[in-house]
């Protein structure tokens, strides 16, 4: 990819962090006393963002990380964590925000995401910055976009 692309394409690291920030900020909008419509809108936003993010990580970021860190415990558990999140998302998609277990399911999803984000932010992303060239990170950022 040209050096011009490296200057204009955001790094995949920046895009992953941006997604993390978006989802965490959206969780902060979720209030137990909110209307069911507002709860549904917030959860739909979170579910869509997390689903897209997980798919892009699995297609673009994780394979690249495997090339440089094939023995990473954090990487090994990332896809199974995504699958757990997908199960919670499926449960939330079919649930009524007024139902008894809805808030608990949202809280469970938030816990899963917070744990996953912490692992990525403290381990995988710094490793990517260390082991993958800036040019390649920009190329992956362009593909992510």
mmCIF file with all atom_site columns, C-alpha atoms in Angstrom:
data_model
loop_
_atom_site.group_PDB
_atom_site.id
_atom_site.type_symbol
_atom_site.label_atom_id
_atom_site.label_alt_id
_atom_site.label_comp_id
_atom_site.label_asym_id
_atom_site.label_entity_id
_atom_site.label_seq_id
_atom_site.pdbx_PDB_ins_code
_atom_site.Cartn_x
_atom_site.Cartn_y
_atom_site.Cartn_z
_atom_site.occupancy
_atom_site.B_iso_or_equiv
_atom_site.pdbx_formal_charge
_atom_site.auth_seq_id
_atom_site.auth_comp_id
_atom_site.auth_asym_id
_atom_site.auth_atom_id
_atom_site.pdbx_PDB_model_num
ATOM 1   C CA . UNK A 1 1   ? 0.000   0.000   0.000  1.00 0.00 ? 1   UNK A CA 1
ATOM 2   C CA . UNK A 1 2   ? 1.280   3.463   -0.752 1.00 0.00 ? 2   UNK A CA 1
ATOM 3   C CA . UNK A 1 3   ? 2.756   5.730   1.874  1.00 0.00 ? 3   UNK A CA 1
ATOM 4   C CA . UNK A 1 4   ? -0.155  8.105   1.194  1.00 0.00 ? 4   UNK A CA 1
ATOM 5   C CA . UNK A 1 5   ? -2.568  5.397   2.390  1.00 0.00 ? 5   UNK A CA 1
ATOM 6   C CA . UNK A 1 6   ? -0.517  5.054   5.567  1.00 0.00 ? 6   UNK A CA 1
ATOM 7   C CA . UNK A 1 7   ? -1.064  8.753   6.208  1.00 0.00 ? 7   UNK A CA 1
ATOM 8   C CA . UNK A 1 8   ? -4.826  8.732   5.597  1.00 0.00 ? 8   UNK A CA 1
ATOM 9   C CA . UNK A 1 9   ? -5.934  5.261   6.667  1.00 0.00 ? 9   UNK A CA 1
ATOM 10  C CA . UNK A 1 10  ? -6.440  4.869   10.395 1.00 0.00 ? 10  UNK A CA 1
ATOM 11  C CA . UNK A 1 11  ? -4.606  2.019   12.043 1.00 0.00 ? 11  UNK A CA 1
ATOM 12  C CA . UNK A 1 12  ? -6.724  -1.023  12.793 1.00 0.00 ? 12  UNK A CA 1
ATOM 13  C CA . UNK A 1 13  ? -5.657  -0.470  16.414 1.00 0.00 ? 13  UNK A CA 1
ATOM 14  C CA . UNK A 1 14  ? -7.325  2.953   16.425 1.00 0.00 ? 14  UNK A CA 1
ATOM 15  C CA . UNK A 1 15  ? -10.502 1.517   14.910 1.00 0.00 ? 15  UNK A CA 1
ATOM 16  C CA . UNK A 1 16  ? -10.679 -1.318  17.427 1.00 0.00 ? 16  UNK A CA 1
ATOM 17  C CA . UNK A 1 17  ? -10.203 1.146   20.295 1.00 0.00 ? 17  UNK A CA 1
ATOM 18  C CA . UNK A 1 18  ? -12.858 3.421   18.799 1.00 0.00 ? 18  UNK A CA 1
ATOM 19  C CA . UNK A 1 19  ? -15.334 0.529   18.691 1.00 0.00 ? 19  UNK A CA 1
ATOM 20  C CA . UNK A 1 20  ? -14.516 -0.345  22.300 1.00 0.00 ? 20  UNK A CA 1
ATOM 21  C CA . UNK A 1 21  ? -15.138 3.253   23.371 1.00 0.00 ? 21  UNK A CA 1
ATOM 22  C CA . UNK A 1 22  ? -18.415 3.422   21.429 1.00 0.00 ? 22  UNK A CA 1
ATOM 23  C CA . UNK A 1 23  ? -19.811 0.261   22.997 1.00 0.00 ? 23  UNK A CA 1
ATOM 24  C CA . UNK A 1 24  ? -18.728 1.185   26.520 1.00 0.00 ? 24  UNK A CA 1
ATOM 25  C CA . UNK A 1 25  ? -20.240 4.670   26.164 1.00 0.00 ? 25  UNK A CA 1
ATOM 26  C CA . UNK A 1 26  ? -23.473 3.166   24.852 1.00 0.00 ? 26  UNK A CA 1
ATOM 27  C CA . UNK A 1 27  ? -23.660 0.828   27.854 1.00 0.00 ? 27  UNK A CA 1
ATOM 28  C CA . UNK A 1 28  ? -23.508 3.896   30.089 1.00 0.00 ? 28  UNK A CA 1
ATOM 29  C CA . UNK A 1 29  ? -26.740 5.136   28.488 1.00 0.00 ? 29  UNK A CA 1
ATOM 30  C CA . UNK A 1 30  ? -28.607 2.024   29.613 1.00 0.00 ? 30  UNK A CA 1
ATOM 31  C CA . UNK A 1 31  ? -30.668 2.734   32.729 1.00 0.00 ? 31  UNK A CA 1
ATOM 32  C CA . UNK A 1 32  ? -32.841 0.264   34.590 1.00 0.00 ? 32  UNK A CA 1
ATOM 33  C CA . UNK A 1 33  ? -35.662 2.802   34.864 1.00 0.00 ? 33  UNK A CA 1
ATOM 34  C CA . UNK A 1 34  ? -35.645 3.721   31.142 1.00 0.00 ? 34  UNK A CA 1
ATOM 35  C CA . UNK A 1 35  ? -38.606 2.958   28.922 1.00 0.00 ? 35  UNK A CA 1
ATOM 36  C CA . UNK A 1 36  ? -38.629 -0.391  27.172 1.00 0.00 ? 36  UNK A CA 1
ATOM 37  C CA . UNK A 1 37  ? -38.295 1.395   23.825 1.00 0.00 ? 37  UNK A CA 1
ATOM 38  C CA . UNK A 1 38  ? -35.152 3.212   24.927 1.00 0.00 ? 38  UNK A CA 1
ATOM 39  C CA . UNK A 1 39  ? -33.699 0.013   26.372 1.00 0.00 ? 39  UNK A CA 1
ATOM 40  C CA . UNK A 1 40  ? -34.399 -1.823  23.099 1.00 0.00 ? 40  UNK A CA 1
ATOM 41  C CA . UNK A 1 41  ? -32.769 0.946   21.032 1.00 0.00 ? 41  UNK A CA 1
ATOM 42  C CA . UNK A 1 42  ? -29.634 0.996   23.182 1.00 0.00 ? 42  UNK A CA 1
ATOM 43  C CA . UNK A 1 43  ? -29.320 -2.788  23.222 1.00 0.00 ? 43  UNK A CA 1
ATOM 44  C CA . UNK A 1 44  ? -29.905 -3.021  19.466 1.00 0.00 ? 44  UNK A CA 1
ATOM 45  C CA . UNK A 1 45  ? -27.106 -0.478  18.935 1.00 0.00 ? 45  UNK A CA 1
ATOM 46  C CA . UNK A 1 46  ? -24.752 -2.433  21.204 1.00 0.00 ? 46  UNK A CA 1
ATOM 47  C CA . UNK A 1 47  ? -25.625 -5.786  19.629 1.00 0.00 ? 47  UNK A CA 1
ATOM 48  C CA . UNK A 1 48  ? -25.064 -4.536  16.093 1.00 0.00 ? 48  UNK A CA 1
ATOM 49  C CA . UNK A 1 49  ? -21.764 -2.861  16.985 1.00 0.00 ? 49  UNK A CA 1
ATOM 50  C CA . UNK A 1 50  ? -20.458 -5.906  18.871 1.00 0.00 ? 50  UNK A CA 1
ATOM 51  C CA . UNK A 1 51  ? -21.516 -8.326  16.127 1.00 0.00 ? 51  UNK A CA 1
ATOM 52  C CA . UNK A 1 52  ? -19.793 -6.312  13.414 1.00 0.00 ? 52  UNK A CA 1
ATOM 53  C CA . UNK A 1 53  ? -16.713 -5.738  15.557 1.00 0.00 ? 53  UNK A CA 1
ATOM 54  C CA . UNK A 1 54  ? -16.339 -9.424  16.406 1.00 0.00 ? 54  UNK A CA 1
ATOM 55  C CA . UNK A 1 55  ? -16.671 -10.479 12.783 1.00 0.00 ? 55  UNK A CA 1
ATOM 56  C CA . UNK A 1 56  ? -14.084 -7.947  11.623 1.00 0.00 ? 56  UNK A CA 1
ATOM 57  C CA . UNK A 1 57  ? -11.655 -8.964  14.350 1.00 0.00 ? 57  UNK A CA 1
ATOM 58  C CA . UNK A 1 58  ? -12.029 -12.619 13.414 1.00 0.00 ? 58  UNK A CA 1
ATOM 59  C CA . UNK A 1 59  ? -11.594 -11.941 9.692  1.00 0.00 ? 59  UNK A CA 1
ATOM 60  C CA . UNK A 1 60  ? -8.844  -9.296  9.784  1.00 0.00 ? 60  UNK A CA 1
ATOM 61  C CA . UNK A 1 61  ? -7.147  -8.760  13.121 1.00 0.00 ? 61  UNK A CA 1
ATOM 62  C CA . UNK A 1 62  ? -6.880  -12.200 14.699 1.00 0.00 ? 62  UNK A CA 1
ATOM 63  C CA . UNK A 1 63  ? -5.391  -13.919 11.619 1.00 0.00 ? 63  UNK A CA 1
ATOM 64  C CA . UNK A 1 64  ? -2.744  -11.198 11.442 1.00 0.00 ? 64  UNK A CA 1
ATOM 65  C CA . UNK A 1 65  ? -2.024  -11.581 15.141 1.00 0.00 ? 65  UNK A CA 1
ATOM 66  C CA . UNK A 1 66  ? -1.716  -15.370 14.715 1.00 0.00 ? 66  UNK A CA 1
ATOM 67  C CA . UNK A 1 67  ? 1.129   -14.760 12.286 1.00 0.00 ? 67  UNK A CA 1
ATOM 68  C CA . UNK A 1 68  ? 3.161   -12.950 14.933 1.00 0.00 ? 68  UNK A CA 1
ATOM 69  C CA . UNK A 1 69  ? 1.826   -14.411 18.218 1.00 0.00 ? 69  UNK A CA 1
ATOM 70  C CA . UNK A 1 70  ? 0.751   -17.968 17.460 1.00 0.00 ? 70  UNK A CA 1
ATOM 71  C CA . UNK A 1 71  ? 1.042   -18.956 21.141 1.00 0.00 ? 71  UNK A CA 1
ATOM 72  C CA . UNK A 1 72  ? -1.109  -16.210 22.680 1.00 0.00 ? 72  UNK A CA 1
ATOM 73  C CA . UNK A 1 73  ? -3.493  -17.307 25.451 1.00 0.00 ? 73  UNK A CA 1
ATOM 74  C CA . UNK A 1 74  ? -5.516  -14.118 25.022 1.00 0.00 ? 74  UNK A CA 1
ATOM 75  C CA . UNK A 1 75  ? -5.871  -14.760 21.314 1.00 0.00 ? 75  UNK A CA 1
ATOM 76  C CA . UNK A 1 76  ? -6.860  -18.381 21.982 1.00 0.00 ? 76  UNK A CA 1
ATOM 77  C CA . UNK A 1 77  ? -9.795  -17.329 24.138 1.00 0.00 ? 77  UNK A CA 1
ATOM 78  C CA . UNK A 1 78  ? -10.935 -14.385 22.001 1.00 0.00 ? 78  UNK A CA 1
ATOM 79  C CA . UNK A 1 79  ? -13.147 -16.282 19.549 1.00 0.00 ? 79  UNK A CA 1
ATOM 80  C CA . UNK A 1 80  ? -14.797 -18.361 22.291 1.00 0.00 ? 80  UNK A CA 1
ATOM 81  C CA . UNK A 1 81  ? -15.521 -15.087 24.122 1.00 0.00 ? 81  UNK A CA 1
ATOM 82  C CA . UNK A 1 82  ? -17.046 -13.683 20.936 1.00 0.00 ? 82  UNK A CA 1
ATOM 83  C CA . UNK A 1 83  ? -19.227 -16.790 20.748 1.00 0.00 ? 83  UNK A CA 1
ATOM 84  C CA . UNK A 1 84  ? -20.428 -16.259 24.325 1.00 0.00 ? 84  UNK A CA 1
ATOM 85  C CA . UNK A 1 85  ? -21.285 -12.668 23.429 1.00 0.00 ? 85  UNK A CA 1
ATOM 86  C CA . UNK A 1 86  ? -23.158 -13.866 20.338 1.00 0.00 ? 86  UNK A CA 1
ATOM 87  C CA . UNK A 1 87  ? -25.248 -16.202 22.511 1.00 0.00 ? 87  UNK A CA 1
ATOM 88  C CA . UNK A 1 88  ? -26.159 -13.324 24.826 1.00 0.00 ? 88  UNK A CA 1
ATOM 89  C CA . UNK A 1 89  ? -26.935 -11.127 21.820 1.00 0.00 ? 89  UNK A CA 1
ATOM 90  C CA . UNK A 1 90  ? -29.238 -13.800 20.381 1.00 0.00 ? 90  UNK A CA 1
ATOM 91  C CA . UNK A 1 91  ? -30.966 -14.065 23.751 1.00 0.00 ? 91  UNK A CA 1
ATOM 92  C CA . UNK A 1 92  ? -31.440 -10.283 23.916 1.00 0.00 ? 92  UNK A CA 1
ATOM 93  C CA . UNK A 1 93  ? -32.693 -10.009 20.329 1.00 0.00 ? 93  UNK A CA 1
ATOM 94  C CA . UNK A 1 94  ? -35.593 -12.294 21.108 1.00 0.00 ? 94  UNK A CA 1
ATOM 95  C CA . UNK A 1 95  ? -36.382 -10.886 24.532 1.00 0.00 ? 95  UNK A CA 1
ATOM 96  C CA . UNK A 1 96  ? -38.862 -8.265  25.653 1.00 0.00 ? 96  UNK A CA 1
ATOM 97  C CA . UNK A 1 97  ? -37.130 -5.382  27.499 1.00 0.00 ? 97  UNK A CA 1
ATOM 98  C CA . UNK A 1 98  ? -39.927 -5.578  30.084 1.00 0.00 ? 98  UNK A CA 1
ATOM 99  C CA . UNK A 1 99  ? -39.217 -9.242  30.859 1.00 0.00 ? 99  UNK A CA 1
ATOM 100 C CA . UNK A 1 100 ? -37.730 -10.222 34.183 1.00 0.00 ? 100 UNK A CA 1
ATOM 101 C CA . UNK A 1 101 ? -34.337 -11.397 32.917 1.00 0.00 ? 101 UNK A CA 1
ATOM 102 C CA . UNK A 1 102 ? -33.687 -8.682  30.338 1.00 0.00 ? 102 UNK A CA 1
ATOM 103 C CA . UNK A 1 103 ? -31.676 -6.323  32.539 1.00 0.00 ? 103 UNK A CA 1
ATOM 104 C CA . UNK A 1 104 ? -29.643 -9.258  33.855 1.00 0.00 ? 104 UNK A CA 1
ATOM 105 C CA . UNK A 1 105 ? -28.846 -10.381 30.306 1.00 0.00 ? 105 UNK A CA 1
ATOM 106 C CA . UNK A 1 106 ? -27.709 -6.854  29.413 1.00 0.00 ? 106 UNK A CA 1
ATOM 107 C CA . UNK A 1 107 ? -25.518 -6.814  32.515 1.00 0.00 ? 107 UNK A CA 1
ATOM 108 C CA . UNK A 1 108 ? -24.054 -10.214 31.603 1.00 0.00 ? 108 UNK A CA 1
ATOM 109 C CA . UNK A 1 109 ? -23.243 -8.968  28.096 1.00 0.00 ? 109 UNK A CA 1
ATOM 110 C CA . UNK A 1 110 ? -21.643 -5.845  29.540 1.00 0.00 ? 110 UNK A CA 1
ATOM 111 C CA . UNK A 1 111 ? -19.469 -7.967  31.873 1.00 0.00 ? 111 UNK A CA 1
ATOM 112 C CA . UNK A 1 112 ? -18.353 -10.208 28.998 1.00 0.00 ? 112 UNK A CA 1
ATOM 113 C CA . UNK A 1 113 ? -17.498 -7.215  26.837 1.00 0.00 ? 113 UNK A CA 1
ATOM 114 C CA . UNK A 1 114 ? -15.633 -5.404  29.618 1.00 0.00 ? 114 UNK A CA 1
ATOM 115 C CA . UNK A 1 115 ? -13.486 -8.480  30.284 1.00 0.00 ? 115 UNK A CA 1
ATOM 116 C CA . UNK A 1 116 ? -12.805 -8.977  26.578 1.00 0.00 ? 116 UNK A CA 1
ATOM 117 C CA . UNK A 1 117 ? -11.967 -5.301  26.018 1.00 0.00 ? 117 UNK A CA 1
ATOM 118 C CA . UNK A 1 118 ? -9.600  -5.303  28.993 1.00 0.00 ? 118 UNK A CA 1
ATOM 119 C CA . UNK A 1 119 ? -7.690  -8.278  27.557 1.00 0.00 ? 119 UNK A CA 1
ATOM 120 C CA . UNK A 1 120 ? -7.446  -6.707  24.130 1.00 0.00 ? 120 UNK A CA 1
ATOM 121 C CA . UNK A 1 121 ? -6.486  -3.258  25.379 1.00 0.00 ? 121 UNK A CA 1
ATOM 122 C CA . UNK A 1 122 ? -3.814  -4.511  27.781 1.00 0.00 ? 122 UNK A CA 1
ATOM 123 C CA . UNK A 1 123 ? -2.374  -7.420  25.786 1.00 0.00 ? 123 UNK A CA 1
ATOM 124 C CA . UNK A 1 124 ? -3.387  -7.865  22.138 1.00 0.00 ? 124 UNK A CA 1
ATOM 125 C CA . UNK A 1 125 ? -3.339  -4.264  20.953 1.00 0.00 ? 125 UNK A CA 1
ATOM 126 C CA . UNK A 1 126 ? 0.066   -3.462  22.501 1.00 0.00 ? 126 UNK A CA 1
ATOM 127 C CA . UNK A 1 127 ? 1.421   -6.694  20.995 1.00 0.00 ? 127 UNK A CA 1
ATOM 128 C CA . UNK A 1 128 ? 0.040   -5.713  17.599 1.00 0.00 ? 128 UNK A CA 1
ATOM 129 C CA . UNK A 1 129 ? 1.738   -2.339  17.835 1.00 0.00 ? 129 UNK A CA 1
ATOM 130 C CA . UNK A 1 130 ? 4.977   -4.076  18.779 1.00 0.00 ? 130 UNK A CA 1
ATOM 131 C CA . UNK A 1 131 ? 5.012   -6.911  16.240 1.00 0.00 ? 131 UNK A CA 1
ATOM 132 C CA . UNK A 1 132 ? 3.063   -5.647  13.215 1.00 0.00 ? 132 UNK A CA 1
ATOM 133 C CA . UNK A 1 133 ? 4.429   -2.848  11.062 1.00 0.00 ? 133 UNK A CA 1
ATOM 134 C CA . UNK A 1 134 ? 2.666   0.513   11.030 1.00 0.00 ? 134 UNK A CA 1
ATOM 135 C CA . UNK A 1 135 ? 2.146   0.114   7.305  1.00 0.00 ? 135 UNK A CA 1
ATOM 136 C CA . UNK A 1 136 ? 0.392   -3.226  7.781  1.00 0.00 ? 136 UNK A CA 1
ATOM 137 C CA . UNK A 1 137 ? -1.723  -1.844  10.634 1.00 0.00 ? 137 UNK A CA 1
ATOM 138 C CA . UNK A 1 138 ? -2.841  0.950   8.285  1.00 0.00 ? 138 UNK A CA 1
ATOM 139 C CA . UNK A 1 139 ? -3.597  -1.546  5.522  1.00 0.00 ? 139 UNK A CA 1
ATOM 140 C CA . UNK A 1 140 ? -5.736  -3.532  7.948  1.00 0.00 ? 140 UNK A CA 1
ATOM 141 C CA . UNK A 1 141 ? -7.389  -0.298  9.053  1.00 0.00 ? 141 UNK A CA 1
ATOM 142 C CA . UNK A 1 142 ? -8.302  0.457   5.438  1.00 0.00 ? 142 UNK A CA 1
ATOM 143 C CA . UNK A 1 143 ? -9.773  -3.050  5.073  1.00 0.00 ? 143 UNK A CA 1
ATOM 144 C CA . UNK A 1 144 ? -11.688 -2.659  8.373  1.00 0.00 ? 144 UNK A CA 1
ATOM 145 C CA . UNK A 1 145 ? -13.142 0.625   7.152  1.00 0.00 ? 145 UNK A CA 1
#
